[in-house]
Amino acid sequence: MATSNSQIGASHAPIQVSFPLPKAPATNIHLQLTNNGPNLVVFLTTSTAESASSAPMGSLIYAMPNKVTPAETLSTPLFTHGSTLDFTTRLSKVLARKIGKPVYVGNSSSFASAGMGGTVEEEMEGFKRVVEVVIGLLKEKK
């Protein structure tokens, strides 16, 4: 279950949620979502009960739907960090395609503390969960 904290009545107020990784309940994904009308801004990070240190900035990607060829979403990195670049790029493209408007995605999440140490399966489960939560929050706010 995602827990939420938002400012009610504020225009374009960010929505903050936290939810556990599907296969690693001790690791939480923290998500901040801001719907600015013409674009969407999403920031992600992960934390565990044991981690007291802050995560590096991660990657920031801008993606926008391609009106001519919808299957080919356009994206460009604004800031890159090697370990988060692929995940952030894929997430920004999927969100831009599903939502139909430009998206900024900042991501400093790490799946290394997940149950099996951050395997591809764990990363994909986290990816799917993030997309579900973002789409759900946007539908809820309509």
PDB file of C-alpha atoms in Angstrom:
ATOM      1  CA  MET A   1       0.000   0.000   0.000  1.00  0.00           C
ATOM      2  CA  ALA A   2       1.373   3.401  -0.936  1.00  0.00           C
ATOM      3  CA  THR A   3       1.304   6.090   1.726  1.00  0.00           C
ATOM      4  CA  SER A   4       0.665   9.610   0.517  1.00  0.00           C
ATOM      5  CA  ASN A   5       1.368  13.174   1.617  1.00  0.00           C
ATOM      6  CA  SER A   6       0.186  16.146  -0.451  1.00  0.00           C
ATOM      7  CA  GLN A   7      -0.888  19.733   0.099  1.00  0.00           C
ATOM      8  CA  ILE A   8      -4.620  19.922  -0.484  1.00  0.00           C
ATOM      9  CA  GLY A   9      -5.852  22.962  -2.378  1.00  0.00           C
ATOM     10  CA  ALA A  10      -2.428  23.999  -3.693  1.00  0.00           C
ATOM     11  CA  SER A  11      -2.116  24.338  -7.445  1.00  0.00           C
ATOM     12  CA  HIS A  12       0.271  21.780  -8.924  1.00  0.00           C
ATOM     13  CA  ALA A  13       1.324  20.633  -5.445  1.00  0.00           C
ATOM     14  CA  PRO A  14       3.692  17.662  -5.459  1.00  0.00           C
ATOM     15  CA  ILE A  15       2.341  14.300  -4.377  1.00  0.00           C
ATOM     16  CA  GLN A  16       4.737  12.206  -2.313  1.00  0.00           C
ATOM     17  CA  VAL A  17       4.274   8.470  -1.879  1.00  0.00           C
ATOM     18  CA  SER A  18       6.322   5.648  -0.483  1.00  0.00           C
ATOM     19  CA  PHE A  19       5.821   1.954  -1.189  1.00  0.00           C
ATOM     20  CA  PRO A  20       7.864  -1.244  -0.716  1.00  0.00           C
ATOM     21  CA  LEU A  21       9.636  -3.019  -3.547  1.00  0.00           C
ATOM     22  CA  PRO A  22       7.513  -6.007  -4.608  1.00  0.00           C
ATOM     23  CA  LYS A  23      10.149  -8.648  -3.758  1.00  0.00           C
ATOM     24  CA  ALA A  24      11.993  -6.731  -1.019  1.00  0.00           C
ATOM     25  CA  PRO A  25       9.528  -5.348   1.541  1.00  0.00           C
ATOM     26  CA  ALA A  26      12.401  -3.887   3.618  1.00  0.00           C
ATOM     27  CA  THR A  27      13.297  -1.547   0.732  1.00  0.00           C
ATOM     28  CA  ASN A  28      10.990   1.384  -0.003  1.00  0.00           C
ATOM     29  CA  ILE A  29      10.675   3.419  -3.169  1.00  0.00           C
ATOM     30  CA  HIS A  30      10.020   7.090  -2.462  1.00  0.00           C
ATOM     31  CA  LEU A  31       8.320   8.937  -5.297  1.00  0.00           C
ATOM     32  CA  GLN A  32       7.483  12.605  -5.746  1.00  0.00           C
ATOM     33  CA  LEU A  33       5.056  13.424  -8.554  1.00  0.00           C
ATOM     34  CA  THR A  34       4.210  16.923  -9.777  1.00  0.00           C
ATOM     35  CA  ASN A  35       1.639  17.369 -12.532  1.00  0.00           C
ATOM     36  CA  ASN A  36       2.351  20.834 -13.950  1.00  0.00           C
ATOM     37  CA  GLY A  37      -0.421  20.614 -16.538  1.00  0.00           C
ATOM     38  CA  PRO A  38       1.649  20.604 -19.731  1.00  0.00           C
ATOM     39  CA  ASN A  39       4.290  18.273 -18.238  1.00  0.00           C
ATOM     40  CA  LEU A  40       4.935  15.796 -15.454  1.00  0.00           C
ATOM     41  CA  VAL A  41       7.891  15.754 -13.042  1.00  0.00           C
ATOM     42  CA  VAL A  42       8.788  12.515 -11.220  1.00  0.00           C
ATOM     43  CA  PHE A  43      11.610  11.967  -8.729  1.00  0.00           C
ATOM     44  CA  LEU A  44      12.492   8.518  -7.347  1.00  0.00           C
ATOM     45  CA  THR A  45      14.836   7.152  -4.727  1.00  0.00           C
ATOM     46  CA  THR A  46      15.035   4.057  -2.543  1.00  0.00           C
ATOM     47  CA  SER A  47      15.777   3.543   1.124  1.00  0.00           C
ATOM     48  CA  THR A  48      16.107   0.764   3.654  1.00  0.00           C
ATOM     49  CA  ALA A  49      15.809   0.813   7.422  1.00  0.00           C
ATOM     50  CA  GLU A  50      19.575   0.275   7.662  1.00  0.00           C
ATOM     51  CA  SER A  51      20.609   3.030   5.234  1.00  0.00           C
ATOM     52  CA  ALA A  52      21.289   6.347   6.913  1.00  0.00           C
ATOM     53  CA  SER A  53      23.377   7.856   4.123  1.00  0.00           C
ATOM     54  CA  SER A  54      21.998   9.887   1.251  1.00  0.00           C
ATOM     55  CA  ALA A  55      21.995   8.551  -2.307  1.00  0.00           C
ATOM     56  CA  PRO A  56      23.894  10.237  -5.156  1.00  0.00           C
ATOM     57  CA  MET A  57      21.832  12.460  -7.447  1.00  0.00           C
ATOM     58  CA  GLY A  58      21.272   9.814 -10.108  1.00  0.00           C
ATOM     59  CA  SER A  59      20.017  10.608 -13.616  1.00  0.00           C
ATOM     60  CA  LEU A  60      17.553  13.189 -14.904  1.00  0.00           C
ATOM     61  CA  ILE A  61      15.861  12.446 -18.248  1.00  0.00           C
ATOM     62  CA  TYR A  62      13.399  14.453 -20.334  1.00  0.00           C
ATOM     63  CA  ALA A  63      11.052  12.433 -22.562  1.00  0.00           C
ATOM     64  CA  MET A  64       8.187  13.454 -24.790  1.00  0.00           C
ATOM     65  CA  PRO A  65       5.697  11.542 -26.901  1.00  0.00           C
ATOM     66  CA  ASN A  66       6.367  11.390 -30.620  1.00  0.00           C
ATOM     67  CA  LYS A  67       3.176  12.563 -32.343  1.00  0.00           C
ATOM     68  CA  VAL A  68       4.335  11.246 -35.748  1.00  0.00           C
ATOM     69  CA  THR A  69       5.475   7.789 -34.574  1.00  0.00           C
ATOM     70  CA  PRO A  70       3.904   7.067 -31.152  1.00  0.00           C
ATOM     71  CA  ALA A  71       5.960   3.893 -30.615  1.00  0.00           C
ATOM     72  CA  GLU A  72       9.199   5.904 -30.769  1.00  0.00           C
ATOM     73  CA  THR A  73       9.156   8.170 -27.711  1.00  0.00           C
ATOM     74  CA  LEU A  74      11.815  10.878 -27.790  1.00  0.00           C
ATOM     75  CA  SER A  75      14.158  11.374 -24.825  1.00  0.00           C
ATOM     76  CA  THR A  76      17.310  13.208 -23.866  1.00  0.00           C
ATOM     77  CA  PRO A  77      19.475  12.926 -20.750  1.00  0.00           C
ATOM     78  CA  LEU A  78      19.832  16.178 -18.814  1.00  0.00           C
ATOM     79  CA  PHE A  79      22.099  14.707 -16.119  1.00  0.00           C
ATOM     80  CA  THR A  80      23.550  11.197 -16.122  1.00  0.00           C
ATOM     81  CA  HIS A  81      24.771   8.752 -13.529  1.00  0.00           C
ATOM     82  CA  GLY A  82      25.848   5.419 -15.009  1.00  0.00           C
ATOM     83  CA  SER A  83      23.998   3.026 -12.719  1.00  0.00           C
ATOM     84  CA  THR A  84      20.624   4.791 -13.034  1.00  0.00           C
ATOM     85  CA  LEU A  85      20.681   5.968 -16.656  1.00  0.00           C
ATOM     86  CA  ASP A  86      19.015   2.948 -18.325  1.00  0.00           C
ATOM     87  CA  PHE A  87      16.226   2.577 -15.748  1.00  0.00           C
ATOM     88  CA  THR A  88      15.490   6.318 -15.800  1.00  0.00           C
ATOM     89  CA  THR A  89      15.446   6.500 -19.599  1.00  0.00           C
ATOM     90  CA  ARG A  90      13.098   3.518 -19.913  1.00  0.00           C
ATOM     91  CA  LEU A  91      10.795   4.874 -17.206  1.00  0.00           C
ATOM     92  CA  SER A  92      10.608   8.353 -18.734  1.00  0.00           C
ATOM     93  CA  LYS A  93       9.788   6.929 -22.169  1.00  0.00           C
ATOM     94  CA  VAL A  94       7.056   4.616 -20.852  1.00  0.00           C
ATOM     95  CA  LEU A  95       5.446   7.390 -18.805  1.00  0.00           C
ATOM     96  CA  ALA A  96       5.567   9.892 -21.694  1.00  0.00           C
ATOM     97  CA  ARG A  97       3.966   7.341 -24.026  1.00  0.00           C
ATOM     98  CA  LYS A  98       1.239   6.315 -21.548  1.00  0.00           C
ATOM     99  CA  ILE A  99       0.421   9.838 -20.369  1.00  0.00           C
ATOM    100  CA  GLY A 100       0.794  11.577 -23.720  1.00  0.00           C
ATOM    101  CA  LYS A 101       2.766  14.571 -22.482  1.00  0.00           C
ATOM    102  CA  PRO A 102       6.387  15.476 -21.705  1.00  0.00           C
ATOM    103  CA  VAL A 103       7.929  13.962 -18.577  1.00  0.00           C
ATOM    104  CA  TYR A 104      10.985  14.789 -16.495  1.00  0.00           C
ATOM    105  CA  VAL A 105      12.208  11.791 -14.466  1.00  0.00           C
ATOM    106  CA  GLY A 106      14.917  12.039 -11.833  1.00  0.00           C
ATOM    107  CA  ASN A 107      16.046   8.733 -10.365  1.00  0.00           C
ATOM    108  CA  SER A 108      18.590   7.846  -7.701  1.00  0.00           C
ATOM    109  CA  SER A 109      17.079   4.481  -6.783  1.00  0.00           C
ATOM    110  CA  SER A 110      19.215   1.414  -6.176  1.00  0.00           C
ATOM    111  CA  PHE A 111      18.032  -2.176  -6.169  1.00  0.00           C
ATOM    112  CA  ALA A 112      21.257  -3.516  -4.621  1.00  0.00           C
ATOM    113  CA  SER A 113      19.571  -3.989  -1.238  1.00  0.00           C
ATOM    114  CA  ALA A 114      16.696  -5.991  -2.759  1.00  0.00           C
ATOM    115  CA  GLY A 115      16.299  -9.655  -1.816  1.00  0.00           C
ATOM    116  CA  MET A 116      18.541 -11.090  -4.555  1.00  0.00           C
ATOM    117  CA  GLY A 117      20.896  -8.110  -4.765  1.00  0.00           C
ATOM    118  CA  GLY A 118      19.235  -6.159  -7.570  1.00  0.00           C
ATOM    119  CA  THR A 119      18.672  -8.710 -10.310  1.00  0.00           C
ATOM    120  CA  VAL A 120      16.980  -7.788 -13.583  1.00  0.00           C
ATOM    121  CA  GLU A 121      13.763  -9.429 -12.345  1.00  0.00           C
ATOM    122  CA  GLU A 122      13.754  -7.301  -9.184  1.00  0.00           C
ATOM    123  CA  GLU A 123      14.430  -4.154 -11.179  1.00  0.00           C
ATOM    124  CA  MET A 124      11.594  -4.953 -13.609  1.00  0.00           C
ATOM    125  CA  GLU A 125       9.181  -5.622 -10.730  1.00  0.00           C
ATOM    126  CA  GLY A 126      10.110  -2.235  -9.261  1.00  0.00           C
ATOM    127  CA  PHE A 127       9.752  -0.610 -12.695  1.00  0.00           C
ATOM    128  CA  LYS A 128       6.247  -2.034 -13.180  1.00  0.00           C
ATOM    129  CA  ARG A 129       5.236  -0.967  -9.680  1.00  0.00           C
ATOM    130  CA  VAL A 130       6.433   2.619 -10.235  1.00  0.00           C
ATOM    131  CA  VAL A 131       4.474   2.871 -13.507  1.00  0.00           C
ATOM    132  CA  GLU A 132       1.346   1.467 -11.799  1.00  0.00           C
ATOM    133  CA  VAL A 133       1.617   3.937  -8.914  1.00  0.00           C
ATOM    134  CA  VAL A 134       2.211   6.983 -11.145  1.00  0.00           C
ATOM    135  CA  ILE A 135      -0.671   6.116 -13.493  1.00  0.00           C
ATOM    136  CA  GLY A 136      -2.905   5.376 -10.492  1.00  0.00           C
ATOM    137  CA  LEU A 137      -2.086   8.709  -8.845  1.00  0.00           C
ATOM    138  CA  LEU A 138      -2.784  10.612 -12.059  1.00  0.00           C
ATOM    139  CA  LYS A 139      -6.154   8.880 -12.520  1.00  0.00           C
ATOM    140  CA  GLU A 140      -7.007   9.540  -8.866  1.00  0.00           C
ATOM    141  CA  LYS A 141      -6.340  13.286  -9.240  1.00  0.00           C
ATOM    142  CA  LYS A 142      -8.524  13.738 -12.363  1.00  0.00           C
TER     143      LYS A 142
END
